[in-house]
XYZ file of C-alpha atoms in Angstrom:
455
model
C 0.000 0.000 0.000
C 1.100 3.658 -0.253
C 3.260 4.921 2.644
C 1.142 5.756 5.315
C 1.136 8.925 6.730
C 2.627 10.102 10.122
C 0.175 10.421 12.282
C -0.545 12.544 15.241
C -2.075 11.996 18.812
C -4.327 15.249 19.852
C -4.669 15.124 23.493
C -7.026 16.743 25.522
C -7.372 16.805 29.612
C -7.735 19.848 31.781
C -5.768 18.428 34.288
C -1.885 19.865 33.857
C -0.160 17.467 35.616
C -2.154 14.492 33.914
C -1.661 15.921 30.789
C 1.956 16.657 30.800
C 2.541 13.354 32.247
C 0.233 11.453 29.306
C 2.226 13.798 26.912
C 5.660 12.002 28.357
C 3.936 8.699 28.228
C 2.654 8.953 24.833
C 6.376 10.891 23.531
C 8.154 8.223 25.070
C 6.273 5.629 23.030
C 7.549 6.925 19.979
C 4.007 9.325 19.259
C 4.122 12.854 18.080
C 1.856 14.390 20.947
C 0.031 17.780 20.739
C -2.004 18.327 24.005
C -4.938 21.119 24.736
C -6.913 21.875 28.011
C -9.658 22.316 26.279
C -12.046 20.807 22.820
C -12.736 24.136 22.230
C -8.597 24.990 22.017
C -8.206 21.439 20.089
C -11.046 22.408 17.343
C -8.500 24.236 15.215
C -6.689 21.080 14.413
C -9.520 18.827 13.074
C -10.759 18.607 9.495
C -11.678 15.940 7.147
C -8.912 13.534 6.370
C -6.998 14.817 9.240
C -3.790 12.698 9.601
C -4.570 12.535 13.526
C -6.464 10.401 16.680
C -7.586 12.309 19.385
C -7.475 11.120 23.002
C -10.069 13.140 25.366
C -11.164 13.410 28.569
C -14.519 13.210 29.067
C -14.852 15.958 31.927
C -13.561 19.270 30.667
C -14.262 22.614 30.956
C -16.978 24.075 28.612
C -17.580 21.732 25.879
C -17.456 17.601 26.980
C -16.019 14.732 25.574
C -18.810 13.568 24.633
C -20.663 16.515 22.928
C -16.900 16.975 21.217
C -17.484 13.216 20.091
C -20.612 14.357 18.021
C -18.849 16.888 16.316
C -15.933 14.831 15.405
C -18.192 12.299 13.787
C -19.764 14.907 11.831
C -16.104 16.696 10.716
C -14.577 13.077 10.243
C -16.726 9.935 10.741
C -13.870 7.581 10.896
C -11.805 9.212 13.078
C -10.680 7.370 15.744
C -11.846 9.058 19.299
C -10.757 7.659 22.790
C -12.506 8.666 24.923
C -10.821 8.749 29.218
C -13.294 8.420 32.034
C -13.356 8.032 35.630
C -14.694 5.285 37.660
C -18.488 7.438 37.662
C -18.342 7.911 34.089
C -18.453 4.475 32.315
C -22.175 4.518 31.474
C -21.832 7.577 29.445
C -18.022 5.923 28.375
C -19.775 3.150 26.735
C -23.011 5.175 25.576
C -20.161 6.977 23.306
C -18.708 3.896 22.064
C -22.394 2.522 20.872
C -21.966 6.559 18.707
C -18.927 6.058 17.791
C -16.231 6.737 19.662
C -13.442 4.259 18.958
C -12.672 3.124 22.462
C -12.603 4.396 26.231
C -10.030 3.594 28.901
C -10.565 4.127 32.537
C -8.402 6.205 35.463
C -6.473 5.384 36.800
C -4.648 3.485 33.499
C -1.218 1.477 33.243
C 1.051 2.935 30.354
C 1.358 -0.085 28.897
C -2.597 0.016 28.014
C -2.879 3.356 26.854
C 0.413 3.144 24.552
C -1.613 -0.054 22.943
C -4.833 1.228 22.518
C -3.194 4.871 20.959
C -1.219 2.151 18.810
C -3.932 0.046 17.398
C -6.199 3.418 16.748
C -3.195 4.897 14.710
C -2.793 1.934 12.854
C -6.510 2.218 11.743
C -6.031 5.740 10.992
C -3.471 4.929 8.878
C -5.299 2.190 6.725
C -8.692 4.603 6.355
C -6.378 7.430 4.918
C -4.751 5.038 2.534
C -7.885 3.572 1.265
C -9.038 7.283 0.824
C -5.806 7.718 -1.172
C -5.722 4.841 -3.223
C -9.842 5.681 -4.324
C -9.506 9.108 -4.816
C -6.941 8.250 -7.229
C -8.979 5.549 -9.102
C -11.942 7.984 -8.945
C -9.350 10.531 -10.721
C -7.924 8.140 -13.258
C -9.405 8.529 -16.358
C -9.029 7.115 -20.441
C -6.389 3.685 -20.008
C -4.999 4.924 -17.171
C -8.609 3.738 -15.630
C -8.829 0.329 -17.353
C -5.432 -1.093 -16.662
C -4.942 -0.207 -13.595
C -1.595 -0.038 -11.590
C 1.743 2.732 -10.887
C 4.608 -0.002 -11.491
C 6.915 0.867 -13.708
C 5.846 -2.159 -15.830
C 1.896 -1.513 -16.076
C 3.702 1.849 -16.918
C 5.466 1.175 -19.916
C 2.179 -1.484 -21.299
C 0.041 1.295 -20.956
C 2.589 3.502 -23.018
C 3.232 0.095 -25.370
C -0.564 0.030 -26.074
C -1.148 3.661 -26.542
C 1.689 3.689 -29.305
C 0.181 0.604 -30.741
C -3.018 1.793 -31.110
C -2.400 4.151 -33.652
C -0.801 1.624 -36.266
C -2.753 -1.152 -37.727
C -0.148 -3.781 -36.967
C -1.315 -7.000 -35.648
C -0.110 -7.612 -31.940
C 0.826 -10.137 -30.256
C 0.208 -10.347 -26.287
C 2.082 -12.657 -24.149
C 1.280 -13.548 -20.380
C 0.231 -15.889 -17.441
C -3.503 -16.915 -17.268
C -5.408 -14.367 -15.433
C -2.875 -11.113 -16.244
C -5.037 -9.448 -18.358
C -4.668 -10.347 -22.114
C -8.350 -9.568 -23.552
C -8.346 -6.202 -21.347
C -5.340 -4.878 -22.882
C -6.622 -6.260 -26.360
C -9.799 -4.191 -26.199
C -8.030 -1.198 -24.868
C -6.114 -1.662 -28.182
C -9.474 -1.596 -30.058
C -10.733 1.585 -27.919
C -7.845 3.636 -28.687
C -7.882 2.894 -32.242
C -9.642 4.814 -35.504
C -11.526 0.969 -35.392
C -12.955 1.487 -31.743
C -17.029 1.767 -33.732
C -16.378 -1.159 -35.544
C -16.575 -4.744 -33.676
C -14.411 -5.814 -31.482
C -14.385 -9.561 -31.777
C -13.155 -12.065 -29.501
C -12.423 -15.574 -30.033
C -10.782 -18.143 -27.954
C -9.022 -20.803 -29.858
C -9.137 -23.130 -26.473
C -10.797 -26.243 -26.768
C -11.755 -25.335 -30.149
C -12.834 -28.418 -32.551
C -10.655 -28.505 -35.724
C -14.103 -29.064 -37.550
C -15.920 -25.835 -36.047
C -12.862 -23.995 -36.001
C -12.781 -23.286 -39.954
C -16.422 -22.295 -39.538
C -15.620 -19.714 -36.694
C -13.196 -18.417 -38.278
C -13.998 -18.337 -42.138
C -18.124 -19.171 -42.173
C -19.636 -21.265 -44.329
C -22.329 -20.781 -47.204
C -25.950 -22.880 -46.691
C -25.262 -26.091 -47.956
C -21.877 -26.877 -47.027
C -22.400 -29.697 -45.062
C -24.836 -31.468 -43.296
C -25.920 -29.287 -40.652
C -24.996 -25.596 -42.504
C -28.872 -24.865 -43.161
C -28.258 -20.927 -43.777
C -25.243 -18.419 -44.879
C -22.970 -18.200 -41.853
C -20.510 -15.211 -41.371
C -17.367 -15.856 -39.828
C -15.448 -13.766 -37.442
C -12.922 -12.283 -39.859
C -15.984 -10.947 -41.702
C -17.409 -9.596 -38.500
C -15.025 -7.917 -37.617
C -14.457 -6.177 -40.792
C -13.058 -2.945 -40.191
C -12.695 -3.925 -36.033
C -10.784 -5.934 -34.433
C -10.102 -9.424 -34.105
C -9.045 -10.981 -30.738
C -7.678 -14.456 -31.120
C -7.182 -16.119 -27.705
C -5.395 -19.190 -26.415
C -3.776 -19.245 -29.816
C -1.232 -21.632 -29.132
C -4.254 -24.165 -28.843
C -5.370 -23.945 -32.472
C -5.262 -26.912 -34.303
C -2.093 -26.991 -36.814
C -4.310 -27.896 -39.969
C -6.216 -24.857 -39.338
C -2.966 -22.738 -38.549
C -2.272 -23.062 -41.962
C -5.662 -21.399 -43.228
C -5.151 -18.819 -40.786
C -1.367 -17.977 -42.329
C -3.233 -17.659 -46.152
C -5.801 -15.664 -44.664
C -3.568 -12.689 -42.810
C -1.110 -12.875 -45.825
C -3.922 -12.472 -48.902
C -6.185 -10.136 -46.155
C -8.925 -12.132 -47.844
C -11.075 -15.344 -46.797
C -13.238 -18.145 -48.421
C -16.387 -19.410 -46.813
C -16.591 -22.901 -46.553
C -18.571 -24.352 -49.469
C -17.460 -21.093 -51.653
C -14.549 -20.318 -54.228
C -15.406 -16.572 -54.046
C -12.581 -14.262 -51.968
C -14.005 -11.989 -49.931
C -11.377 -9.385 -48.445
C -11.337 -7.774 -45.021
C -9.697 -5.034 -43.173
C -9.092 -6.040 -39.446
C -6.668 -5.645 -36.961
C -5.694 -9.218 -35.709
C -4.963 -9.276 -32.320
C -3.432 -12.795 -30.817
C -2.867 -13.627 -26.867
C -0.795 -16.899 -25.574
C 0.260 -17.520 -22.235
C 3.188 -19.708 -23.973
C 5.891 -18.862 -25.570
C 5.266 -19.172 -29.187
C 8.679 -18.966 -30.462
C 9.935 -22.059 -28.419
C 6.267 -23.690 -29.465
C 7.521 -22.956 -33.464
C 10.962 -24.338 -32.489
C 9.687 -27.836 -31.226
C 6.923 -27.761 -34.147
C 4.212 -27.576 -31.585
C 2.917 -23.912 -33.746
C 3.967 -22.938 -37.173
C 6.700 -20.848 -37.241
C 5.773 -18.977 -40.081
C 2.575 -18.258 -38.513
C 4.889 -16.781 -35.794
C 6.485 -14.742 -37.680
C 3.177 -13.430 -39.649
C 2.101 -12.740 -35.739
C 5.021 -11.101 -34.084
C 4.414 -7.889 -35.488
C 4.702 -6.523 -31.938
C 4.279 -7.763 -29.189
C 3.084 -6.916 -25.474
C 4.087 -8.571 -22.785
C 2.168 -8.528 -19.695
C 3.852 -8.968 -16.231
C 2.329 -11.537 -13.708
C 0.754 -9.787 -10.538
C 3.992 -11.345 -8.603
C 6.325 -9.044 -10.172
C 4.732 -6.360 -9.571
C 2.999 -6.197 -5.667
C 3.180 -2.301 -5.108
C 0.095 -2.591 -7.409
C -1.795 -5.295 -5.523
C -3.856 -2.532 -2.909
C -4.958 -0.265 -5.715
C -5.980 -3.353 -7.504
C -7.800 -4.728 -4.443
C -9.375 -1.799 -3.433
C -10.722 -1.528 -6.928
C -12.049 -4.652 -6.898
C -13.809 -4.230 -3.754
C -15.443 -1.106 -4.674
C -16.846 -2.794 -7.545
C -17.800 -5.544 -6.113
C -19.580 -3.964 -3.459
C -21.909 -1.820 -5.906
C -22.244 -5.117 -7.740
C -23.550 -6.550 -4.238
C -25.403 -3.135 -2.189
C -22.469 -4.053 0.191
C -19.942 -1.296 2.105
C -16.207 -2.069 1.035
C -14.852 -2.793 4.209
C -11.247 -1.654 4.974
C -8.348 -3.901 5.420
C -6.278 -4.208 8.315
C -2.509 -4.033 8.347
C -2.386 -7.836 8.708
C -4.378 -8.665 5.771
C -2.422 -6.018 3.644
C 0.995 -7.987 4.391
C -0.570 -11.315 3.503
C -2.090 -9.903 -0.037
C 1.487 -8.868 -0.057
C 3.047 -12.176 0.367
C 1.018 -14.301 -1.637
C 2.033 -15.610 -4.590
C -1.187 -15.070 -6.674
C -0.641 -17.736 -9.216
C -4.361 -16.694 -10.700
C -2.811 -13.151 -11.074
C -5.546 -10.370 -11.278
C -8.517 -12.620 -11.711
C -7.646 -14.515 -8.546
C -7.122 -11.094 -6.874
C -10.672 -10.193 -7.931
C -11.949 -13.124 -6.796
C -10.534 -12.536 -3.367
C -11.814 -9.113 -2.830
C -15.204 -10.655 -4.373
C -15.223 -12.709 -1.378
C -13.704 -10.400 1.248
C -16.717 -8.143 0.176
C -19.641 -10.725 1.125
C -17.930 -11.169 4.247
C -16.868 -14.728 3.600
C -13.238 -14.741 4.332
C -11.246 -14.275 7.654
C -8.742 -12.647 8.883
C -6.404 -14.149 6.706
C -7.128 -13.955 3.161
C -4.949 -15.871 1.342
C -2.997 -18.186 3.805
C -5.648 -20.980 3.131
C -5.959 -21.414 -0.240
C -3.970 -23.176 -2.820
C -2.843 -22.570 -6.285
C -4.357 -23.654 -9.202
C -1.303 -26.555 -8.936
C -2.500 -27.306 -5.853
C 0.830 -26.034 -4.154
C 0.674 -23.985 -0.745
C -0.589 -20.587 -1.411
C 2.473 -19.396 0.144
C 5.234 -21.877 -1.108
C 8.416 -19.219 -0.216
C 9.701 -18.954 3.378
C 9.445 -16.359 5.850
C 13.068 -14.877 4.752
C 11.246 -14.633 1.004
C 7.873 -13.273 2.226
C 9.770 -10.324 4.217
C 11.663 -9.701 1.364
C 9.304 -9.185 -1.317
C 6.979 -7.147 1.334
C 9.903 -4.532 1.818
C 10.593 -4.794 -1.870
C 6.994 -3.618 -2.480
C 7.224 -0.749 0.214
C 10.482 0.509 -0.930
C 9.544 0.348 -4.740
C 6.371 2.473 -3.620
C 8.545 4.803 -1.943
C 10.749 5.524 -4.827
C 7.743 6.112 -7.344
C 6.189 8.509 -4.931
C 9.265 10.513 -4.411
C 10.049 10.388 -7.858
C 13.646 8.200 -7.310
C 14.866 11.322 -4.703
C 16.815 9.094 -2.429
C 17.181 10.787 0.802
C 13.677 11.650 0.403
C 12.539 8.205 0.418
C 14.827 7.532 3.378
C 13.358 9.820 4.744
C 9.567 8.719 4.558
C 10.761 5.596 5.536
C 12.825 6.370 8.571
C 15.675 4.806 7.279
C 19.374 5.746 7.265
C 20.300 6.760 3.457
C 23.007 4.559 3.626
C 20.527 1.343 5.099
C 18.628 2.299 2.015
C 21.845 2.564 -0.223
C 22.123 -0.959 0.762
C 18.892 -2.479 0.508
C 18.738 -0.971 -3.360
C 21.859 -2.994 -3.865
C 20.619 -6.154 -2.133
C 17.489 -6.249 -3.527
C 18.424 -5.134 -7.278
C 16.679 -1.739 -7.512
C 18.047 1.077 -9.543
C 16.471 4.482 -8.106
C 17.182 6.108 -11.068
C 14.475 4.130 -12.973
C 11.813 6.343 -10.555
C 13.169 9.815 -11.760
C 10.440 10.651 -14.687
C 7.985 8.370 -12.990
């Protein structure tokens, strides 16, 4: 997720010496502590989105606690208010929890409580401000930017790839794991393009019969064979002027490879049962997630089809290589998914962040959808991924703990980087790292800050 913010701890007791000493307690902890004697003296520092908790008394002078609790709620709903009462005031302590407050503690306290409750409150704070980040950016992304989604450098340079693309009419190519994308980036090809109000036409060569794949492809006039009772137009004539998206191609049967070779080379087809040519003007778009060119060299896909093919090509990165876009991804996800279902997107906590993190996501983005599907009826726990295996039926988490760490701080630093646009002491900065700790980790973990600079 984005780096989250600093946050602050606005204190609030009349009493001097108990708020000097909860100021030490608090500063000691590691907080940054601004204390007031009074809600009314505090009001200055609270607006929407404030990066802030506020710890109050609920006895002061003028306005209370609790009336300040009401006008929190409406400045900031989410912000987390904790409320401190004596032993006489726990009735109205818990009557604020039930509107909102995020938790009371009682005099006289331990330390050791109040350090943990300010520590799990900031922690929240710090996951509702990210979400708001990461969805006021989707709500501000607009054109491609909005459809393939992510700030790595790599969903960088695709988007920049397809954009260029789209203003030729060469045939493309598009390489990558199942689940990365392929079709999306195909019809963003199509969009983009002087073709985007023709058809866009989608095919997938998967489990397609050789006999019904000439038909598909080509059509067939009435009377061709047994079953062809009327004129049948195929694809490449559908998509006349449009674009045609040819997926799983490395599954199409070799006989009909051959067809498909004649009929990108002449630009023209026959329908089966006819001798007449009938040209078209599409865009042929292809998608494997193998590696045609070693397919061609063990003569498991022509090779001159290959070459007719790999006009340019795009090649799509798997969700694993690139993790600093797994929360924007998520939260997009779950914001669709809970208009889709009349549901509130709930928030993550920190824990489930690091284990979206960790996980391997052999599915790629369609797994990751599926997850947030899931997280957004409520039918996952606290762990999200820790349970469920890969499509391979290997552990969802098949690295060790050495591994997992690693490609978590990986992902933080990376987001770092991007946001501070490569400035290194900057970023060790945000992260409250020594430059040369940083220095090092770049080295150890193979990342060149430079890369960041025009991000």
């Amino acid at each position: 997720m984005s780096e989250a913010p600093a946050i602050r701890v606005l204190l609030v007791e009349d009493d001097e010496d108990v708020r000097l000493s909860t100021t030490q307690m608090l500063t000691l902890a590691g907080f940054e502590v601004e204390a007031f004697a009074s809600a009314e003296r505090a009001r200055a520092q609270i607006s929407f989105g404030v990066p802030a908790i506020v710890v109050s008394d609920v006895r002061l002078p003028g306005l209370s606690g609790t009336e300040w609790l009401l006008e929190l709620r409406n400045a900031d709903a989410e912000l987390p208010v904790i409320l401190v009462t004596g032993h006489g005031h726990i009735a109205m302590a818990v009557q604020a929890m039930r509107e909102g407050a995020y938790d009371f503690i009682e005099k006289p306290f331990s330390s050791e409580r109040l350090v943990a409750i300010v520590r799990h409150a900031i922690e929240r704070r710090q996951l509702t401000l990210q979400v708001r980040a990461l969805r006021d950016a989707l709500e501000n992304w607009h054109g491609i930017q909005a459809v393939l989604i992510g700030r790595s450098a790599q969903m960088q340079q695709v988007r920049r790839t397809v954009m260029t693309l789209a203003e030729t009419s060469a045939d493309v190519l598009i390489y990558g794991e199942t689940g990365t994308g392929k079709e999306l980036v195909a019809r963003c090809l199509h969009e983009h393009s002087e073709r985007r109000r023709q058809h866009f036409v989608p095919l997938n060569c998967g489990g397609l019969p050789e006999a019904l794949a000439e038909s598909e492809l080509f059509g067939h006039e009435a009377g061709a064979f047994t079953s062809a009772n009327r004129v049948r137009v195929g694809k490449f004539e559908y998509a006349h002027g449009g674009t045609l998206f040819l997926d799983e191609i490395e599954s199409m049967p070799l006989a009909v490879q051959i067809k498909l070779l004649r009929a990108l080379q002449e630009r023209s087809i026959e329908r089966i049962g006819s001798n007449r040519a009938i040209p078209f003007d599409c865009r042929v778009v292809a998608a494997s997630k193998e590696d045609l060119k070693d397919m061609s060299d063990r003569q498991k896909f022509r090779a001159d089809l290959y070459y007719r093919l790999g006009v340019a090509f795009i090649e799509l990165p798997p969700l694993r290589e690139r993790r600093e876009d797994i929360p924007l991804l998520f939260e997009h996800f779950s914001l669709l998914a809970a208009a889709r279902y009349g549901r509130v997107a709930p928030i993550l906590s920190g824990a489930q962040v690091a284990d979206l993190m960790a996980y391997a996501w052999p599915g790629n983005v369609r797994e990751l959808r599926n997850v947030a599907d899931r997280f957004v009826l409520g039918l996952l726990g606290e762990r999200l991924t820790l349970a469920r295996g890969s499509a391979e039926g290997e552990p969802a988490l098949p690295r060790g703990l050495p591994q997992q760490v690693e490609s978590f701080e990986r992902a933080v630093i990376v987001e770092a980087l991007r946001k501070h646009q490569g400035d290194q002491p900057a970023t060790a900065s945000a992260l409250a790292i020594a430059r040369q700790t940083l220095h090092d980790k770049l080295r150890k973990l193979g990342i060149t800050a430079e890369e960041f600079k025009s991000q």
